[in-house]
């Protein structure tokens, strides 16, 4: 879907990516009073694309309209799919509003009622103004830039009379292979109970008379002796489920994930997780990355010797997860969050939207073998009492949606965190020898000491749970070399990352690391009292154009030695 799995062989699918009619409406639009009449589209804008990265509207906060006309089959209902957008949008079909989305980065869809007309007009009102009521999930204080527009692609599907939304495939047994198959069908139609199941294009079984619970058909299929998925050998298989009306092809990998005795296992092998946190970001296209950049990033991550990526801090582009499946990268996917406080935890609407986005993330990414753990609420105030209910809600939602993966969240509350008992993996973000107080000069030994101290705290309080360093890092301005090896020099960053990587590789109590961060990304110049030179978060090992800094070679040596063992 939208350039990624699943694919629907029998449907008419219209790719809506490309050039759309565009009109910027300014910063004062009242969305509740908004009327679509008399709009002229004087310009063009790209989908995927963000209007506030275009030269004419760079940095604007306001409202814009996108428009496209399509030709469909008359009297056939449809669905329009969005891979992810921000910060808020409303969809109009033939001038009538059919849905709104306030979940930035979420893959969502809307039903499109049939029409006797073959020509249909799609108009989308997009807004990137911060509004804690309309878009509670994205706040102005985050350390990454909030763009307006379509971060990912758009697709239109004509729907058959009975249709399949998704199929979830999970591994029951590796050899011989047995998978559990959950066919999730449209709830506004008469669901089917008979399906052909094909593996990699060949019919395996016809299942008939399956019990249906609210349109969901669940059954097990034996697939014989097929290759398992692992980071070294990422074998993938296509499963096609066809009913009398619809057909869907999902891709999956046969593998299990578990946490045993402080380690993360894929199948029966323990992996030291070595990798990076990565933002979907580029200075020219913001989060709307072309395939060229996605593949570039994967190649560099592999070249760096990584086997692990943390998708900070939001649901991911499905095309990137497809690539991680193909390249054997293990993935930590999390819903949108950055430093939430009491005011968020006590806001019912915030919690409801956070839960909805978390559930949708799992539903969209369920079949990726690369995804081994789910997270939420990066660096939330997990030490305060009122966080407990919220963290319980998120953990329960994740386990309800998917019992086959590990659950975690990235905490920066150290020993004060009160929610670690809820999760399978303890993940800590910390910045020793980088942020500190003005009276103490940073010392690299603080990196080793902090890692050891928190690993021990985990062993004492949460025995048997893997502990990962979900963030650690130092800023370096690309090209700034300094014999004094001061803060912001490539030399200092290189030394700090080397210290952290060596500690993880050598310390058996630490199950992994996702360094902060893969590439420099745009944020706000006033973040942390001018603590962001160039208005970028400069802790990338490559800069925003993916040019390697000095640390690249060092991290590569340490990671590769371990991952190639
Ligand atoms: C936090 C946060 C990151 C980034 C980082 C930093 O840990 O999770 O998004 O802001 O700090 O660079 O300080």
Coordinates of C-alpha atoms and ligand atoms in Angstrom, one line a residue:
X1 CA 0.0 0.0 0.0
X2 CA 1.4 3.4 -1.0
X3 CA 4.5 1.8 -2.4
X4 CA 4.7 -0.8 0.3
X5 CA 3.0 -4.0 1.3
X6 CA 0.2 -5.1 1.3
X7 CA -0.9 -5.2 -2.4
X8 CA -4.4 -5.8 -3.6
X9 CA -4.3 -7.6 -7.0
X10 CA -7.9 -7.3 -8.0
X11 CA -8.7 -3.8 -7.1
X12 CA -8.5 -0.7 -9.1
X13 CA -5.9 1.4 -7.3
X14 CA -5.1 5.0 -8.2
X15 CA -1.7 6.3 -7.2
X16 CA -2.3 9.9 -6.1
X17 CA 1.3 10.8 -5.7
X18 CA 2.7 13.6 -7.9
X19 CA 1.7 17.1 -8.6
X20 CA -1.5 18.6 -6.9
X21 CA -3.2 21.9 -7.3
X22 CA -2.2 24.0 -4.3
X23 CA -3.3 27.2 -2.5
X24 CA -1.8 28.6 0.6
X25 CA -4.5 30.3 2.7
X26 CA -2.4 32.0 5.4
X27 CA -2.1 31.8 9.2
X28 CA -5.6 33.0 10.2
X29 CA -8.0 30.5 8.8
X30 CA -10.8 29.5 11.2
X31 CA -11.2 25.8 10.5
X32 CA -14.6 25.4 12.2
X33 CA -16.0 28.1 9.8
X34 CA -14.1 27.0 6.7
X35 CA -16.1 26.9 3.4
X36 CA -14.6 25.4 0.3
X37 CA -16.3 27.8 -2.2
X38 CA -14.5 29.9 -4.7
X39 CA -11.0 28.5 -4.2
X40 CA -8.6 28.8 -7.1
X41 CA -5.6 26.7 -7.2
X42 CA -2.9 29.0 -8.5
X43 CA 0.1 26.8 -7.7
X44 CA 1.3 23.2 -7.6
X45 CA 2.6 21.2 -4.7
X46 CA 4.1 17.7 -4.5
X47 CA 2.6 14.7 -2.8
X48 CA 4.5 13.4 -0.9
X49 CA 5.7 16.8 0.1
X50 CA 5.5 19.5 2.8
X51 CA 4.5 23.0 1.8
X52 CA 6.6 24.7 4.5
X53 CA 9.8 23.4 3.0
X54 CA 8.9 25.0 -0.4
X55 CA 10.9 28.2 -1.0
X56 CA 7.9 30.4 -1.1
X57 CA 6.3 29.1 2.1
X58 CA 9.4 28.0 4.1
X59 CA 8.8 28.2 7.8
X60 CA 5.1 29.3 7.5
X61 CA 2.6 28.1 10.1
X62 CA -0.9 28.1 8.6
X63 CA -3.4 26.4 6.4
X64 CA -3.2 25.1 2.8
X65 CA -5.4 23.4 0.3
X66 CA -4.4 20.6 -2.0
X67 CA -6.6 19.5 -4.9
X68 CA -6.8 16.7 -7.5
X69 CA -9.4 15.3 -9.8
X70 CA -9.5 11.6 -10.6
X71 CA -11.6 9.3 -12.8
X72 CA -13.2 6.3 -11.2
X73 CA -15.8 3.7 -11.9
X74 CA -19.3 5.1 -11.4
X75 CA -21.3 3.8 -8.5
X76 CA -18.4 2.0 -6.8
X77 CA -17.4 2.9 -3.3
X78 CA -13.8 3.6 -2.5
X79 CA -11.3 4.2 0.2
X80 CA -8.6 6.8 0.3
X81 CA -5.3 5.9 2.1
X82 CA -2.8 8.3 3.6
X83 CA 0.7 7.0 4.5
X84 CA 1.2 9.8 7.1
X85 CA 0.7 13.5 7.2
X86 CA 0.9 16.5 9.6
X87 CA -0.1 18.2 11.5
X88 CA -3.8 18.0 10.8
X89 CA -5.9 17.5 7.7
X90 CA -9.5 17.3 6.5
X91 CA -10.6 15.4 3.4
X92 CA -13.4 16.6 1.0
X93 CA -14.7 14.5 -1.8
X94 CA -16.8 16.4 -4.4
X95 CA -16.9 19.3 -1.8
X96 CA -18.2 17.2 1.1
X97 CA -16.0 16.6 4.1
X98 CA -15.6 12.9 4.7
X99 CA -13.0 12.8 7.5
X100 CA -10.3 14.5 9.6
X101 CA -7.0 13.3 10.9
X102 CA -5.2 14.7 14.0
X103 CA -2.6 12.0 14.3
X104 CA 0.6 13.2 12.7
X105 CA 2.6 10.4 11.0
X106 CA -0.2 7.9 11.3
X107 CA -1.2 5.8 8.3
X108 CA -5.0 6.2 8.1
X109 CA -7.8 5.7 5.6
X110 CA -11.3 7.1 4.9
X111 CA -14.3 5.5 3.2
X112 CA -15.4 7.3 0.0
X113 CA -19.1 6.9 -0.8
X114 CA -20.0 5.8 -4.3
X115 CA -21.1 8.4 -6.9
X116 CA -22.9 8.3 -10.2
X117 CA -20.2 10.6 -11.5
X118 CA -17.0 9.2 -12.9
X119 CA -15.1 12.4 -12.2
X120 CA -14.3 13.0 -8.5
X121 CA -12.8 16.0 -6.9
X122 CA -10.4 15.4 -3.9
X123 CA -9.6 18.4 -1.8
X124 CA -7.5 18.3 1.3
X125 CA -7.3 21.1 3.9
X126 CA -3.9 20.8 5.7
X127 CA -2.9 22.8 8.7
X128 CA 0.5 22.9 10.5
X129 CA -0.3 25.3 13.3
X130 CA 0.3 24.1 16.8
X131 CA -2.9 23.6 18.7
X132 CA -2.9 21.4 21.8
X133 CA -6.7 20.8 21.5
X134 CA -6.9 20.0 17.8
X135 CA -3.5 18.2 17.6
X136 CA -2.7 17.2 21.1
X137 CA 0.0 14.7 20.1
X138 CA 2.5 17.3 18.5
X139 CA 3.7 20.0 20.8
X140 CA 5.8 23.1 20.0
X141 CA 8.6 22.1 22.4
X142 CA 9.6 19.0 20.6
X143 CA 13.2 18.8 19.5
X144 CA 12.3 18.1 15.8
X145 CA 10.7 20.3 13.2
X146 CA 6.9 20.1 12.8
X147 CA 6.2 20.2 9.0
X148 CA 2.8 20.7 7.2
X149 CA 1.7 18.5 4.4
X150 CA 2.0 14.9 3.2
X151 CA 4.9 13.1 4.7
X152 CA 4.1 10.0 2.7
X153 CA 2.0 9.0 -0.2
X154 CA -1.8 8.9 -1.0
X155 CA -3.7 6.1 -2.8
X156 CA -7.3 5.6 -3.8
X157 CA -8.8 2.1 -4.0
X158 CA -12.1 1.1 -5.5
X159 CA -13.7 -1.4 -3.2
X160 CA -15.3 -4.8 -4.1
X161 CA -18.7 -5.6 -2.5
X162 CA -16.9 -7.5 0.3
X163 CA -13.4 -6.5 1.1
X164 CA -10.4 -7.4 3.1
X165 CA -8.7 -4.6 5.1
X166 CA -5.5 -6.4 6.3
X167 CA -4.3 -9.8 7.1
X168 CA -2.1 -10.3 10.2
X169 CA 0.4 -13.2 10.1
X170 CA 2.2 -14.4 13.1
X171 CA 4.6 -17.3 13.6
X172 CA 3.3 -20.2 15.7
X173 CA 6.1 -22.7 14.8
X174 CA 9.4 -22.5 12.9
X175 CA 10.0 -26.0 11.6
X176 CA 7.8 -27.2 10.0
X177 CA 6.3 -23.7 9.6
X178 CA 2.9 -22.9 11.1
X179 CA 1.5 -19.4 11.0
X180 CA -1.6 -17.9 12.5
X181 CA -3.6 -15.9 10.0
X182 CA -6.1 -13.2 10.9
X183 CA -8.2 -11.9 8.0
X184 CA -9.6 -8.5 9.0
X185 CA -12.5 -7.6 6.7
X186 CA -14.5 -4.5 6.0
X187 CA -17.2 -4.1 8.7
X188 CA -19.8 -2.4 6.4
X189 CA -20.1 -5.4 4.1
X190 CA -21.1 -9.1 4.1
X191 CA -17.9 -10.8 5.2
X192 CA -16.5 -13.9 3.5
X193 CA -15.7 -17.1 5.3
X194 CA -13.9 -19.0 2.6
X195 CA -10.4 -18.1 1.4
X196 CA -7.7 -19.4 -0.8
X197 CA -4.3 -19.2 0.8
X198 CA -1.2 -19.0 -1.4
X199 CA 2.4 -18.9 -0.4
X200 CA 4.8 -17.1 -2.8
X201 CA 2.3 -17.5 -5.6
X202 CA 1.3 -21.2 -5.1
X203 CA -2.0 -22.3 -3.6
X204 CA -1.4 -24.0 -0.2
X205 CA -4.9 -24.5 1.1
X206 CA -8.5 -23.5 0.7
X207 CA -10.1 -22.7 4.1
X208 CA -13.8 -22.9 4.2
X209 CA -16.5 -22.0 6.7
X210 CA -14.2 -20.1 9.0
X211 CA -15.9 -18.7 12.1
X212 CA -16.3 -15.0 11.9
X213 CA -16.2 -12.6 14.8
X214 CA -17.1 -9.1 13.7
X215 CA -15.8 -9.8 10.2
X216 CA -12.5 -11.2 11.5
X217 CA -11.6 -14.8 10.3
X218 CA -8.8 -16.5 12.2
X219 CA -7.1 -19.8 11.3
X220 CA -3.8 -21.6 11.3
X221 CA -1.9 -22.7 8.2
X222 CA 0.9 -25.2 7.8
X223 CA 3.5 -24.0 5.4
X224 CA 6.1 -26.8 5.5
X225 CA 9.8 -26.3 5.4
X226 CA 10.3 -22.7 4.5
X227 CA 13.2 -20.4 5.4
X228 CA 13.2 -18.4 8.6
X229 CA 13.9 -14.7 8.8
X230 CA 16.9 -13.5 10.7
X231 CA 19.2 -10.5 10.5
X232 CA 21.9 -12.6 8.7
X233 CA 19.4 -14.3 6.4
X234 CA 16.3 -12.2 6.0
X235 CA 14.1 -14.6 4.1
X236 CA 10.7 -13.1 3.3
X237 CA 7.5 -14.8 2.0
X238 CA 4.3 -13.5 0.4
X239 CA 1.0 -14.8 1.6
X240 CA -2.0 -14.1 -0.6
X241 CA -5.5 -14.4 0.8
X242 CA -8.2 -14.5 -1.8
X243 CA -11.9 -14.5 -1.2
X244 CA -14.7 -14.5 -3.8
X245 CA -14.5 -10.7 -3.9
X246 CA -11.0 -9.5 -2.9
X247 CA -7.4 -10.5 -2.8
X248 CA -4.6 -9.2 -0.7
X249 CA -0.9 -10.0 -0.6
X250 CA 1.0 -9.4 2.6
X251 CA 4.7 -10.2 3.2
X252 CA 6.0 -11.8 6.4
X253 CA 9.1 -13.4 7.8
X254 CA 9.0 -16.6 9.9
X255 CA 10.6 -15.7 13.2
X256 CA 10.0 -15.4 16.9
X257 CA 11.1 -12.7 19.3
X258 CA 11.7 -13.1 23.0
X259 CA 13.6 -11.6 26.0
X260 CA 15.4 -14.1 28.2
X261 CA 18.0 -13.5 30.9
X262 CA 18.8 -9.9 30.0
X263 CA 19.1 -10.6 26.3
X264 CA 16.9 -10.1 23.2
X265 CA 16.4 -13.3 21.1
X266 CA 15.3 -13.6 17.5
X267 CA 14.4 -17.3 17.0
X268 CA 16.9 -19.1 19.3
X269 CA 19.8 -16.7 18.9
X270 CA 20.6 -13.8 21.3
X271 CA 21.5 -10.5 19.5
X272 CA 23.5 -7.6 20.9
X273 CA 21.4 -4.8 19.4
X274 CA 23.8 -2.2 17.8
X275 CA 22.5 0.7 15.9
X276 CA 21.0 4.2 15.7
X277 CA 17.9 6.3 16.4
X278 CA 16.8 7.8 13.1
X279 CA 14.5 10.7 12.2
X280 CA 12.8 10.8 8.9
X281 CA 14.4 14.1 7.9
X282 CA 16.1 15.9 5.1
X283 CA 16.8 19.6 4.9
X284 CA 15.0 20.0 1.5
X285 CA 12.0 17.7 1.8
X286 CA 11.5 17.5 5.6
X287 CA 10.0 14.2 6.5
X288 CA 8.7 13.4 2.9
X289 CA 11.7 11.3 1.9
X290 CA 12.1 9.9 -1.6
X291 CA 13.0 6.3 -2.0
X292 CA 16.5 7.3 -2.9
X293 CA 17.1 8.7 0.6
X294 CA 15.4 5.7 2.3
X295 CA 17.8 3.3 0.5
X296 CA 20.8 5.6 1.1
X297 CA 20.0 5.5 4.8
X298 CA 19.7 1.7 4.9
X299 CA 23.0 1.3 3.0
X300 CA 24.8 3.6 5.5
X301 CA 23.3 1.9 8.5
X302 CA 24.3 -1.5 7.1
X303 CA 27.8 -0.2 6.3
X304 CA 28.1 1.1 9.8
X305 CA 27.7 -2.5 11.0
X306 CA 24.3 -1.9 12.6
X307 CA 21.7 -4.6 13.1
X308 CA 19.3 -2.3 14.9
X309 CA 17.3 1.0 14.3
X310 CA 15.0 2.9 16.6
X311 CA 12.4 4.9 14.6
X312 CA 12.4 8.0 16.7
X313 CA 9.8 9.3 17.6
X314 CA 6.8 8.3 15.6
X315 CA 5.1 5.6 13.5
X316 CA 7.3 4.9 10.5
X317 CA 7.1 5.1 6.7
X318 CA 6.0 1.6 5.7
X319 CA 8.4 1.7 2.8
X320 CA 11.3 2.0 5.2
X321 CA 10.1 -0.9 7.3
X322 CA 9.8 -3.0 4.1
X323 CA 13.5 -2.2 3.5
X324 CA 14.5 -3.1 7.0
X325 CA 12.7 -6.4 6.5
X326 CA 14.7 -6.9 3.3
X327 CA 18.1 -5.9 4.8
X328 CA 17.6 -7.8 8.1
X329 CA 17.7 -4.7 10.4
X330 CA 15.9 -5.1 13.7
X331 CA 13.5 -2.3 14.5
X332 CA 12.1 -0.5 17.6
X333 CA 9.0 1.4 16.4
X334 CA 7.3 3.9 18.7
X335 CA 4.3 6.2 18.7
X336 CA 4.6 10.0 18.8
X337 CA 5.9 11.3 22.1
X338 CA 8.5 13.7 23.4
X339 CA 8.8 14.7 27.0
X340 CA 5.1 14.6 28.0
X341 CA 4.3 15.9 31.4
X342 CA 1.4 15.8 34.0
X343 CA -0.7 18.2 31.8
X344 CA -0.7 15.5 29.1
X345 CA -1.3 12.5 31.4
X346 CA -4.3 14.2 33.0
X347 CA -5.8 15.2 29.6
X348 CA -8.2 12.5 28.6
X349 CA -8.2 13.6 24.9
X350 CA -4.4 13.4 24.8
X351 CA -4.3 9.9 26.3
X352 CA -7.1 8.7 24.0
X353 CA -5.3 10.0 20.9
X354 CA -2.0 8.6 22.1
X355 CA -3.6 5.2 22.5
X356 CA -5.4 5.4 19.1
X357 CA -2.1 6.2 17.4
X358 CA -0.3 3.4 19.2
X359 CA -2.9 0.9 18.2
X360 CA -2.9 2.0 14.6
X361 CA 0.9 1.8 14.5
X362 CA 0.8 -1.9 15.5
X363 CA -2.0 -2.6 13.0
X364 CA -0.1 -1.0 10.2
X365 CA 3.3 -2.6 11.0
X366 CA 2.2 -6.0 12.3
X367 CA 3.7 -8.1 9.5
X368 CA 7.2 -6.6 9.5
X369 CA 9.6 -9.2 10.8
X370 CA 12.1 -6.4 11.4
X371 CA 9.9 -4.8 14.1
X372 CA 10.8 -6.6 17.3
X373 CA 9.7 -4.1 19.9
X374 CA 7.0 -1.4 20.3
X375 CA 7.4 1.8 22.3
X376 CA 5.5 4.9 23.2
X377 CA 6.0 8.3 25.1
X378 CA 9.7 9.0 24.5
X379 CA 11.1 10.6 27.7
X380 CA 7.7 11.1 29.3
X381 CA 7.5 12.1 32.9
X382 CA 7.5 8.4 34.0
X383 CA 8.5 9.2 37.5
X384 CA 5.2 11.0 38.5
X385 CA 2.3 9.2 40.0
X386 CA -0.3 10.2 37.4
X387 CA 1.9 8.6 34.6
X388 CA 1.1 5.1 35.9
X389 CA -2.4 4.8 34.5
X390 CA -1.2 6.2 31.1
X391 CA 1.7 3.8 30.8
X392 CA -0.5 0.9 31.8
X393 CA -3.0 2.0 29.2
X394 CA -0.3 2.1 26.5
X395 CA 1.3 -1.3 27.5
X396 CA -2.1 -3.0 27.6
X397 CA -3.1 -1.5 24.2
X398 CA 0.2 -2.8 22.7
X399 CA -0.2 -6.3 24.2
X400 CA -3.8 -6.5 23.1
X401 CA -2.9 -5.6 19.6
X402 CA 0.1 -7.8 19.5
X403 CA 1.3 -10.5 21.9
X404 CA 4.2 -11.6 19.8
X405 CA 6.7 -8.7 20.3
X406 CA 8.5 -6.9 23.2
X407 CA 7.1 -3.8 24.8
X408 CA 9.3 -0.9 26.0
X409 CA 9.5 2.9 26.2
X410 CA 12.5 5.2 26.2
X411 CA 12.9 6.7 29.7
X412 CA 15.2 9.4 30.9
X413 CA 14.0 9.3 34.5
X414 CA 16.7 6.9 35.6
X415 CA 16.2 5.4 39.1
X416 CA 13.1 7.5 39.7
X417 CA 11.0 5.8 37.0
X418 CA 8.0 4.1 38.4
X419 CA 6.7 2.2 35.4
X420 CA 9.6 -0.2 34.5
X421 CA 7.8 -3.2 35.9
X422 CA 5.2 -2.9 33.1
X423 CA 7.6 -3.5 30.2
X424 CA 9.7 -6.4 28.7
X425 CA 12.8 -4.3 28.0
X426 CA 14.2 -1.4 30.0
X427 CA 15.3 1.4 27.7
X428 CA 17.2 4.4 29.0
X429 CA 18.1 7.7 27.2
X430 CA 21.0 9.6 28.8
X431 CA 23.7 12.1 27.9
X432 CA 26.7 11.9 30.2
X433 CA 29.7 14.0 29.2
X434 CA 27.4 16.1 27.0
X435 CA 24.8 17.9 29.0
X436 CA 26.0 18.7 32.4
X437 CA 26.3 21.5 34.9
X438 CA 28.6 24.4 34.2
X439 CA 30.9 23.7 37.1
X440 CA 31.9 20.2 36.1
X441 CA 34.0 19.5 33.0
X442 CA 32.6 16.5 31.1
X443 CA 34.6 13.4 31.5
X444 CA 34.3 10.4 29.2
X445 CA 34.5 8.0 32.1
X446 CA 31.0 9.4 33.0
X447 CA 29.7 7.5 30.0
X448 CA 31.0 4.2 31.3
X449 CA 29.9 4.9 34.8
X450 CA 26.4 5.9 33.9
X451 CA 25.9 2.9 31.7
X452 CA 27.2 0.5 34.4
X453 CA 25.2 2.2 37.1
X454 CA 21.9 2.0 35.2
X455 CA 22.6 -1.6 34.1
X456 CA 23.1 -2.5 37.7
X457 CA 19.9 -0.7 38.8
X458 CA 18.0 -2.7 36.2
X459 CA 19.6 -6.0 37.5
X460 CA 18.7 -5.1 41.0
X461 CA 15.1 -3.9 40.4
X462 CA 14.0 -5.6 37.1
X463 CA 16.1 -8.8 37.0
X464 CA 15.9 -10.9 33.8
X465 CA 14.8 -8.0 31.6
X466 CA 17.1 -6.8 28.8
X467 CA 18.5 -3.3 29.3
X468 CA 19.2 -1.1 26.2
X469 CA 20.7 2.3 25.9
X470 CA 18.0 3.8 23.7
X471 CA 19.9 7.2 23.3
X472 CA 23.3 8.5 24.0
X473 CA 25.3 11.0 22.0
X474 CA 27.2 14.2 21.4
X475 CA 26.8 17.1 18.9
X476 CA 29.3 17.7 16.2
X477 CA 29.2 20.3 13.5
X478 CA 30.2 18.7 10.2
X479 CA 33.7 19.8 9.3
X480 CA 34.5 21.4 12.7
X481 CA 37.8 19.8 13.6
X482 CA 39.5 21.1 16.8
X483 CA 42.8 20.1 18.4
X484 CA 41.3 20.9 21.8
X485 CA 38.6 18.4 21.0
X486 CA 35.9 20.7 22.5
X487 CA 32.2 20.2 22.5
X488 CA 30.8 20.4 18.9
X489 CA 34.0 19.1 17.4
X490 CA 34.0 15.9 15.4
X491 CA 36.8 14.6 17.6
X492 CA 34.8 14.9 20.8
X493 CA 31.8 13.3 19.3
X494 CA 33.9 10.5 17.9
X495 CA 35.5 9.8 21.3
X496 CA 32.2 9.8 23.2
X497 CA 30.5 7.5 20.8
X498 CA 33.5 5.1 20.8
X499 CA 33.4 5.0 24.6
X500 CA 29.6 4.2 24.6
X501 CA 29.9 1.6 21.8
X502 CA 32.8 -0.2 23.4
X503 CA 31.0 -0.3 26.8
X504 CA 27.9 -1.9 25.2
X505 CA 29.9 -4.4 23.2
X506 CA 32.0 -5.5 26.2
X507 CA 29.3 -5.3 28.9
X508 CA 27.2 -8.4 29.1
X509 CA 24.6 -6.6 31.2
X510 CA 23.7 -4.3 28.3
X511 CA 21.6 -5.8 25.5
X512 CA 22.0 -3.0 23.0
X513 CA 22.3 0.6 22.0
X514 CA 20.6 3.0 19.6
X515 CA 23.0 5.9 19.4
X516 CA 21.5 9.4 19.1
X517 CA 21.4 9.8 16.2
X518 CA 21.9 8.7 12.6
X519 CA 21.7 12.0 10.8
X520 CA 21.5 15.7 11.8
X521 CA 17.9 16.9 11.7
X522 CA 16.2 20.3 11.7
X523 CA 14.8 21.6 14.9
X524 CA 14.2 25.1 16.3
X525 CA 17.0 27.6 17.0
X526 CA 15.7 28.6 20.4
X527 CA 15.6 25.0 21.6
X528 CA 17.3 24.7 25.0
X529 CA 18.5 28.3 25.1
X530 CA 20.3 28.3 21.7
X531 CA 21.6 24.8 22.4
X532 CA 21.0 23.9 18.8
X533 CA 23.5 25.6 16.5
X534 CA 22.2 26.0 12.9
X535 CA 18.8 25.2 14.3
X536 CA 19.7 21.5 13.8
X537 CA 20.1 18.7 16.3
X538 CA 23.7 18.1 15.4
X539 CA 24.2 14.7 17.1
X540 CA 24.2 12.8 13.8
X541 CA 27.0 10.5 12.8
X542 CA 26.2 11.8 9.3
X543 CA 25.1 15.3 8.7
X544 CA 21.7 16.2 7.2
X545 CA 23.0 15.5 3.7
X546 CA 24.3 12.1 5.0
X547 CA 28.0 13.2 4.8
X548 CA 29.9 11.0 7.3
X549 CA 31.6 12.7 10.3
X550 CA 34.7 11.5 11.9
X551 CA 32.7 9.1 14.2
X552 CA 31.4 7.1 11.3
X553 CA 34.6 5.1 10.8
X554 CA 35.0 4.5 14.5
X555 CA 31.5 3.3 15.1
X556 CA 31.7 1.2 12.0
X557 CA 34.8 -0.6 13.3
X558 CA 33.3 -1.3 16.7
X559 CA 29.8 -2.4 15.5
X560 CA 31.0 -4.4 12.5
X561 CA 33.5 -6.4 14.6
X562 CA 30.6 -7.5 16.9
X563 CA 27.8 -7.9 14.3
X564 CA 30.0 -10.0 12.1
X565 CA 31.0 -12.4 14.9
Ligands
LIG1 C1 16.3 13.4 24.0 C2 15.3 13.2 22.9 C3 15.8 13.4 21.5 C4 16.8 14.5 21.4 C5 17.9 14.3 22.4 C6 19.0 15.4 22.5 O1 16.8 12.3 24.6 O2 14.7 11.9 23.0 O3 14.8 13.6 20.6 O4 16.1 15.7 21.7 O5 17.4 14.3 23.7 O6 19.6 15.7 21.4 O7 19.1 16.0 23.5

